[in-house]
mmCIF file of C-alpha atoms and ligand atoms in Angstrom:
data_model
loop_
_atom_site.group_PDB
_atom_site.id
_atom_site.type_symbol
_atom_site.label_atom_id
_atom_site.label_comp_id
_atom_site.label_asym_id
_atom_site.label_seq_id
_atom_site.Cartn_x
_atom_site.Cartn_y
_atom_site.Cartn_z
ATOM 1 C CA UNK I 1 96.115 80.007 91.933
ATOM 2 C CA UNK I 2 97.475 76.497 91.084
ATOM 3 C CA UNK I 3 100.020 74.826 93.679
ATOM 4 C CA UNK I 4 102.803 74.865 90.631
ATOM 5 C CA UNK I 5 102.299 78.729 90.715
ATOM 6 C CA UNK I 6 102.504 79.170 94.176
ATOM 7 C CA UNK I 7 105.378 77.013 94.941
ATOM 8 C CA UNK I 8 107.545 78.082 97.726
ATOM 9 C CA UNK I 9 110.912 77.670 96.057
ATOM 10 C CA UNK I 10 110.381 80.576 93.826
ATOM 11 C CA UNK I 11 111.934 83.864 94.436
ATOM 12 C CA UNK I 12 109.447 86.484 95.294
ATOM 13 C CA UNK I 13 109.702 89.922 93.337
ATOM 14 C CA UNK I 14 107.476 93.062 93.802
ATOM 15 C CA UNK I 15 107.450 95.648 90.732
ATOM 16 C CA UNK I 16 105.770 98.954 91.273
ATOM 17 C CA UNK I 17 104.138 100.984 88.735
ATOM 18 C CA UNK I 18 103.053 97.723 86.616
ATOM 19 C CA UNK I 19 99.945 99.287 84.746
ATOM 20 C CA UNK I 20 101.959 100.352 81.555
ATOM 21 C CA UNK I 21 105.364 101.003 80.124
ATOM 22 C CA UNK I 22 108.679 99.610 81.898
ATOM 23 C CA UNK I 23 106.667 98.383 84.938
ATOM 24 C CA UNK I 24 104.339 96.160 82.666
ATOM 25 C CA UNK I 25 107.141 94.528 80.753
ATOM 26 C CA UNK I 26 109.343 93.890 83.855
ATOM 27 C CA UNK I 27 106.495 92.344 85.678
ATOM 28 C CA UNK I 28 105.749 89.874 82.671
ATOM 29 C CA UNK I 29 109.531 89.330 82.077
ATOM 30 C CA UNK I 30 110.278 88.354 85.552
ATOM 31 C CA UNK I 31 107.246 86.091 85.876
ATOM 32 C CA UNK I 32 108.269 84.404 82.666
ATOM 33 C CA UNK I 33 111.602 83.683 84.039
ATOM 34 C CA UNK I 34 110.216 81.877 87.033
ATOM 35 C CA UNK I 35 109.948 84.754 89.667
ATOM 36 C CA UNK I 36 106.799 84.661 91.808
ATOM 37 C CA UNK I 37 105.750 88.331 90.704
ATOM 38 C CA UNK I 38 103.697 90.948 92.560
ATOM 39 C CA UNK I 39 102.795 93.146 89.679
ATOM 40 C CA UNK I 40 101.632 95.984 91.775
ATOM 41 C CA UNK I 41 99.815 99.278 90.361
ATOM 42 C CA UNK I 42 97.709 102.175 92.079
ATOM 43 C CA UNK I 43 94.707 101.646 89.890
ATOM 44 C CA UNK I 44 93.564 98.075 89.504
ATOM 45 C CA UNK I 45 91.145 99.352 86.865
ATOM 46 C CA UNK I 46 94.279 99.067 84.562
ATOM 47 C CA UNK I 47 95.171 95.521 85.578
ATOM 48 C CA UNK I 48 92.917 93.754 82.785
ATOM 49 C CA UNK I 49 95.612 93.009 80.315
ATOM 50 C CA UNK I 50 98.381 92.072 82.882
ATOM 51 C CA UNK I 51 95.928 89.425 84.490
ATOM 52 C CA UNK I 52 94.854 87.943 80.933
ATOM 53 C CA UNK I 53 98.367 87.583 79.748
ATOM 54 C CA UNK I 54 99.381 85.937 83.129
ATOM 55 C CA UNK I 55 96.150 83.596 83.046
ATOM 56 C CA UNK I 56 96.804 82.656 79.155
ATOM 57 C CA UNK I 57 100.529 82.064 79.832
ATOM 58 C CA UNK I 58 100.208 80.538 83.331
ATOM 59 C CA UNK I 59 102.538 82.978 84.906
ATOM 60 C CA UNK I 60 103.313 82.852 88.654
ATOM 61 C CA UNK I 61 102.055 86.553 88.625
ATOM 62 C CA UNK I 62 99.659 88.386 90.847
ATOM 63 C CA UNK I 63 98.334 91.812 90.624
ATOM 64 C CA UNK I 64 98.259 93.988 93.860
ATOM 65 C CA UNK I 65 97.159 97.410 94.557
ATOM 66 C CA UNK I 66 100.014 99.678 95.909
ATOM 67 C CA UNK I 67 100.268 103.502 95.450
ATOM 68 C CA UNK I 68 103.766 104.468 96.310
ATOM 69 C CA UNK I 69 102.616 107.760 97.599
ATOM 70 C CA UNK I 70 100.445 106.111 100.271
ATOM 71 C CA UNK I 71 102.001 104.880 103.577
ATOM 72 C CA UNK I 72 98.803 102.560 104.506
ATOM 73 C CA UNK I 73 98.593 101.092 100.715
ATOM 74 C CA UNK I 74 102.550 100.290 100.913
ATOM 75 C CA UNK I 75 102.124 98.885 104.452
ATOM 76 C CA UNK I 76 99.165 96.709 103.339
ATOM 77 C CA UNK I 77 100.615 95.407 100.177
ATOM 78 C CA UNK I 78 104.208 94.464 101.514
ATOM 79 C CA UNK I 79 102.286 92.917 104.516
ATOM 80 C CA UNK I 80 100.173 90.780 102.339
ATOM 81 C CA UNK I 81 103.044 89.564 100.446
ATOM 82 C CA UNK I 82 105.530 89.091 103.474
ATOM 83 C CA UNK I 83 102.467 87.112 105.199
ATOM 84 C CA UNK I 84 102.105 84.646 102.295
ATOM 85 C CA UNK I 85 105.559 84.022 101.340
ATOM 86 C CA UNK I 86 107.582 85.222 104.524
ATOM 87 C CA UNK I 87 110.086 86.723 102.205
ATOM 88 C CA UNK I 88 110.662 89.170 99.396
ATOM 89 C CA UNK I 89 113.879 88.691 97.277
ATOM 90 C CA UNK I 90 113.555 91.315 94.720
ATOM 91 C CA UNK I 91 112.153 95.048 94.787
ATOM 92 C CA UNK I 92 111.807 96.854 91.621
ATOM 93 C CA UNK I 93 111.120 100.547 92.335
ATOM 94 C CA UNK I 94 109.969 101.671 89.189
ATOM 95 C CA UNK I 95 106.801 103.621 89.805
ATOM 96 C CA UNK I 96 106.439 107.329 88.966
ATOM 97 C CA UNK I 97 108.803 109.935 88.390
ATOM 98 C CA UNK I 98 110.080 110.983 91.926
ATOM 99 C CA UNK I 99 112.263 109.413 94.597
ATOM 100 C CA UNK I 100 109.956 109.328 97.502
ATOM 101 C CA UNK I 101 107.878 106.547 96.543
ATOM 102 C CA UNK I 102 110.998 104.343 96.402
ATOM 103 C CA UNK I 103 112.128 105.501 99.709
ATOM 104 C CA UNK I 104 108.868 104.525 101.122
ATOM 105 C CA UNK I 105 109.007 100.976 99.696
ATOM 106 C CA UNK I 106 112.825 100.607 100.378
ATOM 107 C CA UNK I 107 111.560 101.127 104.263
ATOM 108 C CA UNK I 108 108.901 98.732 104.099
ATOM 109 C CA UNK I 109 111.089 96.009 102.516
ATOM 110 C CA UNK I 110 114.430 96.428 104.313
ATOM 111 C CA UNK I 111 113.565 94.766 107.594
ATOM 112 C CA UNK I 112 112.211 91.473 105.733
ATOM 113 C CA UNK I 113 115.464 91.435 103.587
ATOM 114 C CA UNK I 114 117.694 92.328 106.528
ATOM 115 C CA UNK I 115 116.020 89.331 108.536
ATOM 116 C CA UNK I 116 116.402 86.936 105.641
ATOM 117 C CA UNK I 117 119.987 88.434 104.984
ATOM 118 C CA UNK I 118 119.774 88.581 101.296
ATOM 119 C CA UNK I 119 117.675 90.808 98.602
ATOM 120 C CA UNK I 120 117.850 92.896 95.806
ATOM 121 C CA UNK I 121 116.822 96.483 95.601
ATOM 122 C CA UNK I 122 116.467 97.841 91.884
ATOM 123 C CA UNK I 123 115.892 101.580 91.500
ATOM 124 C CA UNK I 124 114.904 102.908 88.094
ATOM 125 C CA UNK I 125 116.475 106.036 87.650
ATOM 126 C CA UNK I 126 117.333 107.735 84.503
ATOM 127 C CA UNK I 127 120.249 109.332 82.524
ATOM 128 C CA UNK I 128 118.623 112.526 83.885
ATOM 129 C CA UNK I 129 119.761 111.386 87.324
ATOM 130 C CA UNK I 130 123.487 111.578 86.029
ATOM 131 C CA UNK I 131 123.153 114.762 83.837
ATOM 132 C CA UNK I 132 120.873 117.642 84.050
ATOM 133 C CA UNK I 133 118.891 118.635 80.790
ATOM 134 C CA UNK I 134 116.739 121.935 80.620
ATOM 135 C CA UNK I 135 113.579 122.377 82.105
ATOM 136 C CA UNK I 136 113.523 119.340 83.974
ATOM 137 C CA UNK I 137 114.603 120.407 87.076
ATOM 138 C CA UNK I 138 111.984 118.688 89.563
ATOM 139 C CA UNK I 139 112.412 115.356 87.779
ATOM 140 C CA UNK I 140 116.203 115.897 87.545
ATOM 141 C CA UNK I 141 116.554 116.733 91.286
ATOM 142 C CA UNK I 142 114.468 113.672 92.106
ATOM 143 C CA UNK I 143 116.529 111.213 90.190
ATOM 144 C CA UNK I 144 119.778 112.751 91.472
ATOM 145 C CA UNK I 145 118.300 111.913 94.889
ATOM 146 C CA UNK I 146 117.727 108.660 94.207
ATOM 147 C CA UNK I 147 121.214 108.050 92.827
ATOM 148 C CA UNK I 148 122.733 109.447 96.100
ATOM 149 C CA UNK I 149 120.156 107.419 98.243
ATOM 150 C CA UNK I 150 121.148 104.141 96.490
ATOM 151 C CA UNK I 151 124.974 104.904 96.459
ATOM 152 C CA UNK I 152 124.960 105.657 100.220
ATOM 153 C CA UNK I 153 122.556 102.730 101.062
ATOM 154 C CA UNK I 154 124.667 100.147 99.523
ATOM 155 C CA UNK I 155 127.293 100.575 102.371
ATOM 156 C CA UNK I 156 124.573 100.182 105.102
ATOM 157 C CA UNK I 157 122.926 96.985 103.354
ATOM 158 C CA UNK I 158 125.958 95.141 101.854
ATOM 159 C CA UNK I 159 126.620 93.516 105.296
ATOM 160 C CA UNK I 160 123.115 91.943 105.370
ATOM 161 C CA UNK I 161 123.436 90.627 101.892
ATOM 162 C CA UNK I 162 121.296 93.228 100.364
ATOM 163 C CA UNK I 163 122.382 94.627 97.057
ATOM 164 C CA UNK I 164 121.346 97.914 95.490
ATOM 165 C CA UNK I 165 121.385 98.663 91.685
ATOM 166 C CA UNK I 166 120.408 101.468 89.658
ATOM 167 C CA UNK I 167 118.951 101.258 86.074
ATOM 168 C CA UNK I 168 119.648 104.342 83.807
ATOM 169 C CA UNK I 169 117.384 104.382 80.784
ATOM 170 C CA UNK I 170 117.676 107.069 78.032
ATOM 171 C CA UNK I 171 114.437 107.645 76.424
ATOM 172 C CA UNK I 172 112.137 104.894 76.374
ATOM 173 C CA UNK I 173 108.986 104.410 74.341
ATOM 174 C CA UNK I 174 106.255 104.611 76.851
ATOM 175 C CA UNK I 175 103.533 107.065 78.335
ATOM 176 C CA UNK I 176 106.520 109.112 79.730
ATOM 177 C CA UNK I 177 107.037 111.523 76.808
ATOM 178 C CA UNK I 178 103.216 112.321 76.699
ATOM 179 C CA UNK I 179 102.991 112.750 80.387
ATOM 180 C CA UNK I 180 106.024 114.762 80.803
ATOM 181 C CA UNK I 181 104.626 117.192 77.614
ATOM 182 C CA UNK I 182 101.308 117.425 79.333
ATOM 183 C CA UNK I 183 102.950 118.662 82.572
ATOM 184 C CA UNK I 184 105.201 121.117 80.675
ATOM 185 C CA UNK I 185 102.547 122.611 78.619
ATOM 186 C CA UNK I 186 103.699 126.228 78.976
ATOM 187 C CA UNK I 187 102.143 129.624 79.010
ATOM 188 C CA UNK I 188 103.247 131.303 75.711
ATOM 189 C CA UNK I 189 103.985 134.471 77.913
ATOM 190 C CA UNK I 190 106.343 132.664 80.002
ATOM 191 C CA UNK I 191 109.788 133.968 80.287
ATOM 192 C CA UNK I 192 110.864 130.319 79.482
ATOM 193 C CA UNK I 193 108.417 129.862 76.468
ATOM 194 C CA UNK I 194 111.321 129.863 73.882
ATOM 195 C CA UNK I 195 113.617 127.572 75.618
ATOM 196 C CA UNK I 196 110.590 125.379 76.680
ATOM 197 C CA UNK I 197 109.535 125.098 72.876
ATOM 198 C CA UNK I 198 113.170 124.128 71.871
ATOM 199 C CA UNK I 199 113.575 121.629 74.830
ATOM 200 C CA UNK I 200 110.272 120.204 73.874
ATOM 201 C CA UNK I 201 111.392 119.753 70.200
ATOM 202 C CA UNK I 202 114.722 118.188 71.424
ATOM 203 C CA UNK I 203 113.067 115.712 73.375
ATOM 204 C CA UNK I 204 110.562 114.686 70.538
ATOM 205 C CA UNK I 205 113.750 114.244 68.299
ATOM 206 C CA UNK I 206 115.365 112.218 71.001
ATOM 207 C CA UNK I 207 112.523 109.964 71.457
ATOM 208 C CA UNK I 208 112.319 108.997 67.997
ATOM 209 C CA UNK I 209 115.309 106.717 68.674
ATOM 210 C CA UNK I 210 113.915 105.674 71.811
ATOM 211 C CA UNK I 211 114.406 101.887 73.514
ATOM 212 C CA UNK I 212 111.598 99.785 74.127
ATOM 213 C CA UNK I 213 110.332 99.019 77.708
ATOM 214 C CA UNK I 214 111.034 95.437 76.769
ATOM 215 C CA UNK I 215 114.935 96.580 76.504
ATOM 216 C CA UNK I 216 114.480 97.801 80.110
ATOM 217 C CA UNK I 217 112.901 94.903 81.469
ATOM 218 C CA UNK I 218 115.736 92.849 79.980
ATOM 219 C CA UNK I 219 118.435 95.089 81.539
ATOM 220 C CA UNK I 220 116.762 94.411 84.921
ATOM 221 C CA UNK I 221 116.531 90.772 84.557
ATOM 222 C CA UNK I 222 120.050 90.161 83.752
ATOM 223 C CA UNK I 223 121.216 92.544 86.362
ATOM 224 C CA UNK I 224 119.179 90.900 89.141
ATOM 225 C CA UNK I 225 120.489 87.403 87.775
ATOM 226 C CA UNK I 226 123.953 88.505 88.145
ATOM 227 C CA UNK I 227 126.197 87.026 90.771
ATOM 228 C CA UNK I 228 128.148 90.289 91.212
ATOM 229 C CA UNK I 229 125.817 93.084 89.785
ATOM 230 C CA UNK I 230 127.070 96.458 88.545
ATOM 231 C CA UNK I 231 125.965 99.484 90.557
ATOM 232 C CA UNK I 232 124.693 100.929 87.389
ATOM 233 C CA UNK I 233 123.244 99.700 84.170
ATOM 234 C CA UNK I 234 122.719 102.060 81.323
ATOM 235 C CA UNK I 235 119.883 101.297 78.717
ATOM 236 C CA UNK I 236 119.923 102.546 75.118
ATOM 237 C CA UNK I 237 122.403 104.227 72.815
ATOM 238 C CA UNK I 238 121.511 107.657 73.792
ATOM 239 C CA UNK I 239 122.347 107.035 77.506
ATOM 240 C CA UNK I 240 125.603 105.517 76.491
ATOM 241 C CA UNK I 241 126.567 108.552 74.215
ATOM 242 C CA UNK I 242 125.713 110.843 77.101
ATOM 243 C CA UNK I 243 127.804 109.047 79.945
ATOM 244 C CA UNK I 244 130.522 108.723 77.201
ATOM 245 C CA UNK I 245 130.292 112.668 76.953
ATOM 246 C CA UNK I 246 130.192 113.274 80.614
ATOM 247 C CA UNK I 247 133.294 111.170 80.965
ATOM 248 C CA UNK I 248 135.188 112.678 78.474
ATOM 249 C CA UNK I 249 134.422 116.235 78.833
ATOM 250 C CA UNK I 250 134.366 119.217 80.847
ATOM 251 C CA UNK I 251 131.161 120.645 82.218
ATOM 252 C CA UNK I 252 131.311 123.623 79.933
ATOM 253 C CA UNK I 253 131.933 121.355 76.819
ATOM 254 C CA UNK I 254 128.957 118.826 78.330
ATOM 255 C CA UNK I 255 126.822 121.769 78.345
ATOM 256 C CA UNK I 256 127.558 123.052 75.097
ATOM 257 C CA UNK I 257 126.946 119.672 73.619
ATOM 258 C CA UNK I 258 123.539 119.376 75.312
ATOM 259 C CA UNK I 259 122.436 122.612 74.268
ATOM 260 C CA UNK I 260 123.487 121.432 70.448
ATOM 261 C CA UNK I 261 121.895 118.230 71.032
ATOM 262 C CA UNK I 262 118.543 120.205 71.787
ATOM 263 C CA UNK I 263 118.988 121.886 68.425
ATOM 264 C CA UNK I 264 116.756 118.898 66.915
ATOM 265 C CA UNK I 265 119.480 116.434 66.694
ATOM 266 C CA UNK I 266 118.937 114.334 69.719
ATOM 267 C CA UNK I 267 121.777 112.750 71.798
ATOM 268 C CA UNK I 268 123.743 111.039 69.346
ATOM 269 C CA UNK I 269 127.494 109.577 69.027
ATOM 270 C CA UNK I 270 129.442 112.243 67.065
HETATM 271 N N1 LIG L 1 110.252 106.590 79.460
HETATM 272 C C1 LIG L 1 111.514 106.942 79.567
HETATM 273 O O1 LIG L 1 111.803 107.679 78.694
HETATM 274 C C2 LIG L 1 112.188 106.652 80.796
HETATM 275 C C3 LIG L 1 113.483 107.296 80.792
HETATM 276 C C4 LIG L 1 114.142 107.035 81.996
HETATM 277 C C5 LIG L 1 113.756 106.399 83.089
HETATM 278 N N2 LIG L 1 112.413 106.236 83.125
HETATM 279 C C6 LIG L 1 111.804 105.876 84.420
HETATM 280 O O2 LIG L 1 110.988 104.627 84.161
HETATM 281 C C7 LIG L 1 109.906 104.237 85.246
HETATM 282 C C8 LIG L 1 108.701 104.165 84.632
HETATM 283 O O3 LIG L 1 108.145 105.074 83.823
HETATM 284 P P1 LIG L 1 107.794 104.721 82.227
HETATM 285 O O4 LIG L 1 108.673 105.164 81.298
HETATM 286 O O5 LIG L 1 107.453 103.312 82.301
HETATM 287 O O6 LIG L 1 106.471 105.611 82.189
HETATM 288 P P2 LIG L 1 104.891 105.173 82.263
HETATM 289 O O7 LIG L 1 104.640 104.407 81.187
HETATM 290 O O8 LIG L 1 104.120 106.549 82.408
HETATM 291 O O9 LIG L 1 104.552 104.195 83.728
HETATM 292 C C9 LIG L 1 104.847 104.883 84.793
HETATM 293 C C10 LIG L 1 104.088 104.053 85.909
HETATM 294 O O10 LIG L 1 104.199 104.537 87.264
HETATM 295 C C11 LIG L 1 102.892 104.310 87.868
HETATM 296 N N3 LIG L 1 102.614 105.424 88.828
HETATM 297 C C12 LIG L 1 102.488 106.758 88.817
HETATM 298 N N4 LIG L 1 102.379 107.160 90.073
HETATM 299 C C13 LIG L 1 102.242 106.001 90.956
HETATM 300 C C14 LIG L 1 101.929 105.747 92.263
HETATM 301 N N5 LIG L 1 101.822 107.062 93.040
HETATM 302 N N6 LIG L 1 101.720 104.671 92.607
HETATM 303 C C15 LIG L 1 101.879 103.743 91.935
HETATM 304 N N7 LIG L 1 102.129 103.768 90.609
HETATM 305 C C16 LIG L 1 102.337 104.930 90.080
HETATM 306 C C17 LIG L 1 101.878 104.634 86.668
HETATM 307 O O11 LIG L 1 100.668 104.220 87.172
HETATM 308 P P3 LIG L 1 99.426 104.769 86.552
HETATM 309 O O12 LIG L 1 98.816 104.075 85.115
HETATM 310 O O13 LIG L 1 98.355 104.555 87.536
HETATM 311 O O14 LIG L 1 99.472 106.293 86.060
HETATM 312 C C18 LIG L 1 102.603 103.783 85.476
HETATM 313 O O15 LIG L 1 102.228 102.384 85.939
HETATM 314 C C19 LIG L 1 110.056 105.659 85.858
HETATM 315 O O16 LIG L 1 110.648 105.701 87.136
HETATM 316 C C20 LIG L 1 110.613 106.784 85.254
HETATM 317 O O17 LIG L 1 111.318 107.718 85.672
HETATM 318 C C21 LIG L 1 111.639 106.398 81.944
#
């Protein structure tokens, strides 16, 4: 690493789940915008492309192993970063699809941010953390938990100069859909088989209008650069349409609209 890349006046950012999708683009965008970025991933075999780009563009970016489900891996990674820089300015909790990894990272990073009396924690949630959709109960529950956790934590951390931001993407064109579909491969004899087929078709339709991971990365960058960031940032027209519906509908009306949207139409403004 050259001295210009390791200069101590850069803000230090840690991104989880950087091997693909939103984490990949966010890591690169943060580094391109001057953050000394730790692009962390659980499997370093997937780091080749990231390293090539960082080297070619002389980006202030390093790849580090970090599995968000593993206490030791989290402690090691945060320990390495903290001992090198003595600070962590931004944590982007992006990895995986459940909330527990984010909690583990936040617990590891908060003492450092509290000591420096500043910091930004970005939790990548989902529009599925604000509105439940069919046959997604575990994911939805986890993202709702991340929403509540973030909202409550804000009050505790505010006094230490630590900000907490939620990112709420709708459909994004990453590996996410294929991973979800593979997890949901349904036994045709299941009592939910018919609903599952319909939900899967609805999801595929919705993903035809998906945002790009670069859009998510840009929203994250703008949020962390903001003097007074919002609590939540939506990403995508679908997310905006769903929230608009939620705001202007009764629970019953919203449910009808979601059922209707699954009939092959996707979530569109009507
Ligand atoms: N795509 C969407 O439509 C969408 C919509 C709303 C919200 N989001 C959120 O966006 C975030 C990123 O997802 P994505 O869309 O970019 O999907 P993705 O391309 O599947 O990326 C998921 C990333 O998480 C990593 N990961 C999984 N388990 C991990 C663990 N235990 N430790 C460290 N990393 C782990 C994966 O690493 P491996 O490569 O090793 O598997 C991968 O880098 C997630 O929080 C997701 O809920 C996505």
